[in-house]
Amino acid sequence: TFVVTENCIKCKYTDCVEVCPVDCFYEGPNFLVIHPDECIDCALCEPECPAEAIFSEDELPEGQEPFIEINAELAEVWPNITEKKDPLPDAEEWDGKPDKLEQLER
Ligand code: SF4
Ligand code: F3S
């Protein structure tokens, strides 16, 4: 399965949702997640993210392991998103900032 990781937080570019063949992205206030039971591992979303926040769970960067559980948990409660929208207003400023997990709004 593929996982949305920390660098999506406060960016939320949403380019990823347009290419997903099974529409398995779910949207929170400042982050998206992938439903692990719905993702078919097609890998189409990974290169679409301008923030490079999407990885296969087998190839997660160091320290991003908690996002496996965060994606699974929040995909159960957040609404589905299938169409691209504008990124968050300060997306460029937040892109690449470390330690954004504390900024995650649920
Ligand atoms: Fe959707 Fe494919 Fe990305 Fe999984 S890997 S979230 S199925 S686009
Ligand atoms: Fe987030 Fe990247 Fe999608 S920033 S919303 S995972 S395009």
PDB file of C-alpha atoms and ligand atoms in Angstrom:
ATOM      1  CA  THR A   1       0.000   0.000   0.000  1.00  0.00           C
ATOM      2  CA  PHE A   2       1.028   3.621  -0.467  1.00  0.00           C
ATOM      3  CA  VAL A   3       1.194   6.122   2.383  1.00  0.00           C
ATOM      4  CA  VAL A   4       0.915   9.907   2.582  1.00  0.00           C
ATOM      5  CA  THR A   5       3.704  11.178   4.839  1.00  0.00           C
ATOM      6  CA  GLU A   6       4.591  14.266   6.853  1.00  0.00           C
ATOM      7  CA  ASN A   7       5.458  16.705   4.091  1.00  0.00           C
ATOM      8  CA  CYS A   8       1.833  16.812   2.902  1.00  0.00           C
ATOM      9  CA  ILE A   9       0.846  18.537   6.158  1.00  0.00           C
ATOM     10  CA  LYS A  10      -0.032  22.220   5.600  1.00  0.00           C
ATOM     11  CA  CYS A  11       0.628  21.858   1.838  1.00  0.00           C
ATOM     12  CA  LYS A  12      -2.158  19.538   0.589  1.00  0.00           C
ATOM     13  CA  TYR A  13      -1.509  20.095  -3.115  1.00  0.00           C
ATOM     14  CA  THR A  14      -4.113  17.433  -4.056  1.00  0.00           C
ATOM     15  CA  ASP A  15      -2.549  16.553  -7.435  1.00  0.00           C
ATOM     16  CA  CYS A  16      -2.473  12.995  -6.124  1.00  0.00           C
ATOM     17  CA  VAL A  17      -6.232  12.475  -6.027  1.00  0.00           C
ATOM     18  CA  GLU A  18      -6.753  13.011  -9.735  1.00  0.00           C
ATOM     19  CA  VAL A  19      -4.735  10.004 -10.823  1.00  0.00           C
ATOM     20  CA  CYS A  20      -5.952   7.410  -8.331  1.00  0.00           C
ATOM     21  CA  PRO A  21      -7.927   4.761 -10.240  1.00  0.00           C
ATOM     22  CA  VAL A  22      -9.766   3.592  -7.125  1.00  0.00           C
ATOM     23  CA  ASP A  23     -10.409   7.005  -5.497  1.00  0.00           C
ATOM     24  CA  CYS A  24      -8.914   6.015  -2.170  1.00  0.00           C
ATOM     25  CA  PHE A  25      -7.784   9.428  -0.875  1.00  0.00           C
ATOM     26  CA  TYR A  26      -9.472  10.966   2.175  1.00  0.00           C
ATOM     27  CA  GLU A  27      -9.262  14.610   3.187  1.00  0.00           C
ATOM     28  CA  GLY A  28      -8.690  16.324   6.504  1.00  0.00           C
ATOM     29  CA  PRO A  29      -8.228  20.039   7.252  1.00  0.00           C
ATOM     30  CA  ASN A  30      -4.534  20.168   6.291  1.00  0.00           C
ATOM     31  CA  PHE A  31      -3.536  16.636   5.194  1.00  0.00           C
ATOM     32  CA  LEU A  32      -4.708  13.784   2.997  1.00  0.00           C
ATOM     33  CA  VAL A  33      -4.484  10.065   3.670  1.00  0.00           C
ATOM     34  CA  ILE A  34      -4.717   6.880   1.602  1.00  0.00           C
ATOM     35  CA  HIS A  35      -7.044   4.083   2.695  1.00  0.00           C
ATOM     36  CA  PRO A  36      -4.735   1.069   3.041  1.00  0.00           C
ATOM     37  CA  ASP A  37      -7.465  -1.468   2.285  1.00  0.00           C
ATOM     38  CA  GLU A  38      -8.498   0.299  -0.928  1.00  0.00           C
ATOM     39  CA  CYS A  39      -5.100   1.197  -2.434  1.00  0.00           C
ATOM     40  CA  ILE A  40      -4.190  -1.239  -5.233  1.00  0.00           C
ATOM     41  CA  ASP A  41      -0.486  -0.320  -5.275  1.00  0.00           C
ATOM     42  CA  CYS A  42      -0.572   1.135  -8.783  1.00  0.00           C
ATOM     43  CA  ALA A  43       2.050   3.783  -7.827  1.00  0.00           C
ATOM     44  CA  LEU A  44       0.484   6.422 -10.089  1.00  0.00           C
ATOM     45  CA  CYS A  45       0.115   8.984  -7.298  1.00  0.00           C
ATOM     46  CA  GLU A  46       3.712   8.898  -6.102  1.00  0.00           C
ATOM     47  CA  PRO A  47       5.275  11.035  -8.876  1.00  0.00           C
ATOM     48  CA  GLU A  48       2.323  13.451  -8.938  1.00  0.00           C
ATOM     49  CA  CYS A  49       2.925  14.929  -5.481  1.00  0.00           C
ATOM     50  CA  PRO A  50       4.854  18.236  -5.727  1.00  0.00           C
ATOM     51  CA  ALA A  51       5.863  17.810  -2.076  1.00  0.00           C
ATOM     52  CA  GLU A  52       7.136  14.253  -2.641  1.00  0.00           C
ATOM     53  CA  ALA A  53       5.062  13.112   0.317  1.00  0.00           C
ATOM     54  CA  ILE A  54       3.823   9.766  -1.053  1.00  0.00           C
ATOM     55  CA  PHE A  55       5.780   6.533  -0.619  1.00  0.00           C
ATOM     56  CA  SER A  56       5.226   2.820  -0.727  1.00  0.00           C
ATOM     57  CA  GLU A  57       4.984   1.537   2.837  1.00  0.00           C
ATOM     58  CA  ASP A  58       7.986  -0.658   2.013  1.00  0.00           C
ATOM     59  CA  GLU A  59      10.116   2.361   1.105  1.00  0.00           C
ATOM     60  CA  LEU A  60       9.212   4.891   3.777  1.00  0.00           C
ATOM     61  CA  PRO A  61      11.944   7.391   4.648  1.00  0.00           C
ATOM     62  CA  GLU A  62      13.443   7.155   8.129  1.00  0.00           C
ATOM     63  CA  GLY A  63      11.043   8.387  10.784  1.00  0.00           C
ATOM     64  CA  GLN A  64       7.907   8.260   8.628  1.00  0.00           C
ATOM     65  CA  GLU A  65       6.720   4.882   9.938  1.00  0.00           C
ATOM     66  CA  PRO A  66       4.023   6.425  12.202  1.00  0.00           C
ATOM     67  CA  PHE A  67       2.207   7.545   9.057  1.00  0.00           C
ATOM     68  CA  ILE A  68       1.200   3.965   8.228  1.00  0.00           C
ATOM     69  CA  GLU A  69      -1.082   3.995  11.260  1.00  0.00           C
ATOM     70  CA  ILE A  70      -2.107   7.643  10.778  1.00  0.00           C
ATOM     71  CA  ASN A  71      -3.288   6.916   7.203  1.00  0.00           C
ATOM     72  CA  ALA A  72      -5.205   3.820   8.314  1.00  0.00           C
ATOM     73  CA  GLU A  73      -6.873   5.595  11.209  1.00  0.00           C
ATOM     74  CA  LEU A  74      -7.883   8.826   9.499  1.00  0.00           C
ATOM     75  CA  ALA A  75      -9.067   7.163   6.263  1.00  0.00           C
ATOM     76  CA  GLU A  76     -11.866   5.689   8.368  1.00  0.00           C
ATOM     77  CA  VAL A  77     -13.139   9.066   9.554  1.00  0.00           C
ATOM     78  CA  TRP A  78     -12.325  11.674   6.903  1.00  0.00           C
ATOM     79  CA  PRO A  79     -14.421  12.195   3.730  1.00  0.00           C
ATOM     80  CA  ASN A  80     -13.340  10.937   0.314  1.00  0.00           C
ATOM     81  CA  ILE A  81     -11.723  13.404  -2.128  1.00  0.00           C
ATOM     82  CA  THR A  82     -11.530  12.761  -5.875  1.00  0.00           C
ATOM     83  CA  GLU A  83     -11.033  16.182  -7.447  1.00  0.00           C
ATOM     84  CA  LYS A  84      -8.045  18.475  -7.274  1.00  0.00           C
ATOM     85  CA  LYS A  85      -8.478  21.763  -5.444  1.00  0.00           C
ATOM     86  CA  ASP A  86      -6.202  24.697  -4.633  1.00  0.00           C
ATOM     87  CA  PRO A  87      -3.322  23.908  -2.268  1.00  0.00           C
ATOM     88  CA  LEU A  88      -3.385  25.448   1.208  1.00  0.00           C
ATOM     89  CA  PRO A  89      -2.451  29.163   1.104  1.00  0.00           C
ATOM     90  CA  ASP A  90       1.008  28.780   2.645  1.00  0.00           C
ATOM     91  CA  ALA A  91       1.829  25.493   0.896  1.00  0.00           C
ATOM     92  CA  GLU A  92       5.057  26.725  -0.678  1.00  0.00           C
ATOM     93  CA  GLU A  93       6.306  28.085   2.623  1.00  0.00           C
ATOM     94  CA  TRP A  94       5.619  24.823   4.470  1.00  0.00           C
ATOM     95  CA  ASP A  95       6.927  22.487   1.762  1.00  0.00           C
ATOM     96  CA  GLY A  96      10.036  20.811   3.155  1.00  0.00           C
ATOM     97  CA  LYS A  97       9.753  22.108   6.724  1.00  0.00           C
ATOM     98  CA  PRO A  98      10.731  19.449   9.308  1.00  0.00           C
ATOM     99  CA  ASP A  99       8.613  18.233  12.215  1.00  0.00           C
ATOM    100  CA  LYS A 100       5.211  19.088  10.784  1.00  0.00           C
ATOM    101  CA  LEU A 101       3.427  16.229  12.562  1.00  0.00           C
ATOM    102  CA  GLU A 102       2.571  18.536  15.462  1.00  0.00           C
ATOM    103  CA  GLN A 103       0.705  20.730  12.929  1.00  0.00           C
ATOM    104  CA  LEU A 104      -1.630  17.916  11.857  1.00  0.00           C
ATOM    105  CA  GLU A 105      -5.281  18.873  12.339  1.00  0.00           C
ATOM    106  CA  ARG A 106      -7.710  16.009  12.762  1.00  0.00           C
TER     107      ARG A 106
HETATM  108 FE1  SF4 B   1      -4.392   5.293  -5.553  1.00  0.00          FE
HETATM  109 FE2  SF4 B   1      -2.548   3.929  -6.879  1.00  0.00          FE
HETATM  110 FE3  SF4 B   1      -1.810   5.850  -5.198  1.00  0.00          FE
HETATM  111 FE4  SF4 B   1      -2.826   3.568  -4.256  1.00  0.00          FE
HETATM  112  S1  SF4 B   1      -0.892   3.797  -5.355  1.00  0.00           S
HETATM  113  S2  SF4 B   1      -3.368   5.640  -3.595  1.00  0.00           S
HETATM  114  S3  SF4 B   1      -4.311   3.056  -5.829  1.00  0.00           S
HETATM  115  S4  SF4 B   1      -2.969   6.131  -7.089  1.00  0.00           S
HETATM  116 FE1  F3S B   2      -0.532  15.915  -0.118  1.00  0.00          FE
HETATM  117 FE2  F3S B   2       1.045  15.635  -2.161  1.00  0.00          FE
HETATM  118 FE3  F3S B   2      -1.402  14.859  -2.378  1.00  0.00          FE
HETATM  119  S1  F3S B   2       1.012  17.366  -0.770  1.00  0.00           S
HETATM  120  S2  F3S B   2      -2.472  16.259  -1.062  1.00  0.00           S
HETATM  121  S3  F3S B   2       0.090  14.008  -0.992  1.00  0.00           S
HETATM  122  S4  F3S B   2      -0.240  15.887  -3.922  1.00  0.00           S
END
